[in-house]
Short mmCIF file of C-alpha atoms in Angstrom, two decimals:
data_model
loop_
_atom_site.label_atom_id
_atom_site.label_comp_id
_atom_site.label_asym_id
_atom_site.label_seq_id
_atom_site.Cartn_x
_atom_site.Cartn_y
_atom_site.Cartn_z
CA UNK U 1202 -6.01 18.23 -9.38
CA UNK U 1203 -5.56 15.35 -6.97
CA UNK U 1204 -8.66 14.41 -5.02
CA UNK U 1205 -8.47 12.07 -2.04
CA UNK U 1206 -11.61 10.36 -0.77
CA UNK U 1207 -12.65 7.29 1.17
CA UNK U 1208 -12.94 4.15 -0.93
CA UNK U 1209 -16.29 2.53 -1.72
CA UNK U 1210 -17.16 -0.99 -2.78
CA UNK U 1211 -17.68 0.32 -6.33
CA UNK U 1212 -13.95 1.17 -6.42
CA UNK U 1213 -12.85 -2.46 -6.02
CA UNK U 1214 -12.34 -3.19 -9.76
CA UNK U 1215 -10.04 -0.15 -10.06
CA UNK U 1216 -8.23 -0.90 -6.79
CA UNK U 1217 -7.56 -4.53 -7.73
CA UNK U 1218 -6.33 -3.53 -11.18
CA UNK U 1219 -3.85 -1.06 -9.67
CA UNK U 1220 -2.79 -3.67 -7.10
CA UNK U 1221 -2.15 -6.34 -9.77
CA UNK U 1222 -0.52 -3.99 -12.29
CA UNK U 1223 1.78 -2.38 -9.73
CA UNK U 1224 3.03 -5.74 -8.52
CA UNK U 1225 3.54 -7.18 -12.00
CA UNK U 1226 5.16 -4.05 -13.45
CA UNK U 1227 6.93 -2.30 -10.58
CA UNK U 1228 7.73 -4.98 -7.98
CA UNK U 1229 8.81 -7.50 -10.64
CA UNK U 1230 12.36 -6.12 -10.54
CA UNK U 1231 12.79 -7.20 -6.91
CA UNK U 1232 10.91 -10.51 -6.68
CA UNK U 1233 10.86 -13.77 -8.61
CA UNK U 1234 8.25 -14.51 -11.27
CA UNK U 1235 6.64 -17.07 -8.97
CA UNK U 1236 6.49 -14.59 -6.08
CA UNK U 1237 4.99 -11.91 -8.33
CA UNK U 1238 2.34 -14.30 -9.64
CA UNK U 1239 1.42 -15.40 -6.12
CA UNK U 1240 1.35 -11.87 -4.69
CA UNK U 1241 -0.64 -10.43 -7.61
CA UNK U 1242 -3.22 -13.22 -7.23
CA UNK U 1243 -4.40 -11.39 -4.10
CA UNK U 1244 -6.25 -9.04 -6.44
CA UNK U 1245 -8.80 -11.80 -7.04
CA UNK U 1246 -9.83 -12.11 -3.38
CA UNK U 1247 -12.79 -9.73 -3.63
CA UNK U 1248 -14.09 -10.62 -0.15
CA UNK U 1249 -10.78 -9.53 1.36
CA UNK U 1250 -10.96 -6.20 -0.50
CA UNK U 1251 -14.54 -5.68 0.71
CA UNK U 1252 -13.36 -6.40 4.25
CA UNK U 1253 -10.45 -3.96 3.95
CA UNK U 1254 -12.75 -1.18 2.73
CA UNK U 1255 -15.31 -1.92 5.47
CA UNK U 1256 -12.88 -2.31 8.37
CA UNK U 1257 -9.91 -0.07 7.53
CA UNK U 1258 -9.41 3.61 6.91
CA UNK U 1259 -9.17 3.11 3.13
CA UNK U 1260 -8.62 6.04 0.77
CA UNK U 1261 -8.18 6.47 -2.96
CA UNK U 1262 -6.43 9.18 -4.99
CA UNK U 1263 -8.21 10.39 -8.10
CA UNK U 1264 -7.03 12.49 -11.00
CA UNK U 1265 -9.77 13.66 -13.37
CA UNK U 1266 -12.20 11.09 -11.87
CA UNK U 1267 -9.74 8.22 -12.44
CA UNK U 1268 -8.37 6.30 -9.47
CA UNK U 1269 -4.57 6.40 -9.65
CA UNK U 1270 -3.67 5.10 -6.20
CA UNK U 1271 -4.90 3.91 -2.84
CA UNK U 1272 -3.77 3.42 0.74
CA UNK U 1273 -5.24 1.91 3.87
CA UNK U 1274 -4.67 1.96 7.59
CA UNK U 1275 -5.74 -0.86 9.89
CA UNK U 1276 -5.61 -1.46 13.64
CA UNK U 1277 -5.26 2.28 14.22
CA UNK U 1278 -1.60 2.64 13.35
CA UNK U 1279 -0.71 -0.15 10.91
CA UNK U 1280 -0.07 1.30 7.44
CA UNK U 1281 -1.35 -1.78 5.67
CA UNK U 1282 -1.04 -0.82 2.00
CA UNK U 1283 0.02 1.90 -0.44
CA UNK U 1284 -0.18 1.40 -4.19
CA UNK U 1285 0.09 3.91 -7.03
CA UNK U 1286 -0.61 3.10 -10.68
CA UNK U 1287 2.63 2.49 -12.57
CA UNK U 1288 1.92 5.38 -14.97
CA UNK U 1289 1.53 7.85 -12.07
CA UNK U 1290 4.63 7.11 -9.99
CA UNK U 1291 6.84 9.98 -8.81
CA UNK U 1292 4.09 12.57 -9.25
CA UNK U 1293 3.22 13.14 -5.58
CA UNK U 1294 0.30 10.72 -5.23
CA UNK U 1295 2.12 8.32 -2.91
CA UNK U 1296 3.33 11.10 -0.61
CA UNK U 1297 -0.13 12.67 -0.46
CA UNK U 1298 -1.75 9.32 0.39
CA UNK U 1299 0.97 8.65 2.98
CA UNK U 1300 0.49 12.03 4.70
CA UNK U 1301 -3.26 11.49 5.00
CA UNK U 1302 -2.78 7.98 6.40
CA UNK U 1303 -0.26 9.35 8.92
CA UNK U 1304 -2.65 12.15 9.89
CA UNK U 1305 -5.41 9.61 10.47
CA UNK U 1306 -3.19 7.54 12.76
CA UNK U 1307 -2.26 10.68 14.68
CA UNK U 1308 -5.94 11.70 14.92
CA UNK U 1309 -6.68 8.29 16.40
CA UNK U 1310 -4.15 9.00 19.17
CA UNK U 1311 -1.11 7.08 17.93
CA UNK U 1312 2.36 8.57 18.11
CA UNK U 1313 4.00 5.88 15.96
CA UNK U 1314 2.91 4.35 12.66
CA UNK U 1315 4.14 0.92 11.56
CA UNK U 1316 4.26 -0.92 8.24
CA UNK U 1317 5.66 -3.98 6.53
CA UNK U 1318 7.09 -2.86 3.19
CA UNK U 1319 8.48 -4.59 0.14
CA UNK U 1320 12.06 -4.29 -1.08
CA UNK U 1321 10.70 -2.08 -3.86
CA UNK U 1322 8.88 0.31 -1.52
CA UNK U 1323 11.63 0.56 1.10
CA UNK U 1324 13.54 3.51 -0.48
CA UNK U 1325 10.29 5.51 -0.75
CA UNK U 1326 9.46 4.90 2.92
CA UNK U 1327 13.03 5.67 4.02
CA UNK U 1328 12.88 8.95 2.07
CA UNK U 1329 9.82 9.81 4.18
CA UNK U 1330 11.71 9.20 7.45
CA UNK U 1331 10.54 5.66 8.18
CA UNK U 1332 13.11 3.65 10.12
CA UNK U 1333 13.80 -0.03 9.49
CA UNK U 1334 13.12 -2.01 12.64
CA UNK U 1335 14.09 -5.32 11.06
CA UNK U 1336 14.35 -7.27 7.84
CA UNK U 1337 12.24 -10.40 7.84
CA UNK U 1338 10.69 -13.16 5.80
CA UNK U 1339 6.91 -13.11 5.52
CA UNK U 1340 4.96 -16.12 4.32
CA UNK U 1341 2.22 -15.34 1.81
CA UNK U 1342 0.23 -18.21 0.31
CA UNK U 1343 3.09 -20.63 0.93
CA UNK U 1344 5.92 -18.47 -0.42
CA UNK U 1345 8.51 -16.55 1.60
CA UNK U 1346 8.91 -12.84 0.79
CA UNK U 1347 11.69 -10.61 2.06
CA UNK U 1348 10.10 -7.54 3.60
CA UNK U 1349 11.02 -4.79 6.03
CA UNK U 1350 9.24 -3.88 9.24
CA UNK U 1351 9.40 -0.09 9.45
CA UNK U 1352 8.06 2.62 11.73
CA UNK U 1353 7.89 6.39 12.01
CA UNK U 1354 7.29 8.66 14.97
CA UNK U 1355 4.46 11.02 14.13
#
């Protein structure tokens, strides 16, 4: 049974492990080794994770008391992150997290939700009716990453 709940600071070790493992195992097919290393290093910025949990609508998905994914919404309608453990992909966790994030944006009065998504995540978002606004380069810690600015009318 999937349980969704708001994240706590005690969840950070599990969240950062999923973040790092997803990038190094799933996103590695679409980005260079250097990009993967740089992106995955974001798991070590504990203060940033604390800030995200404190200042975003941040939820985790649990299966049998084990965190298997997380998502967070910032600035009311910016879908800032969605990560599912590599061993739990294509089992409905991502869609469930996405629907709750979308519902939260709608509850906050927004009619459109926006996100910047990786090459890897783009097909998943497109399958859920997100529309590509534009392809762009985003600088992260000195490296350029190809990402897609997407949106969905709620």
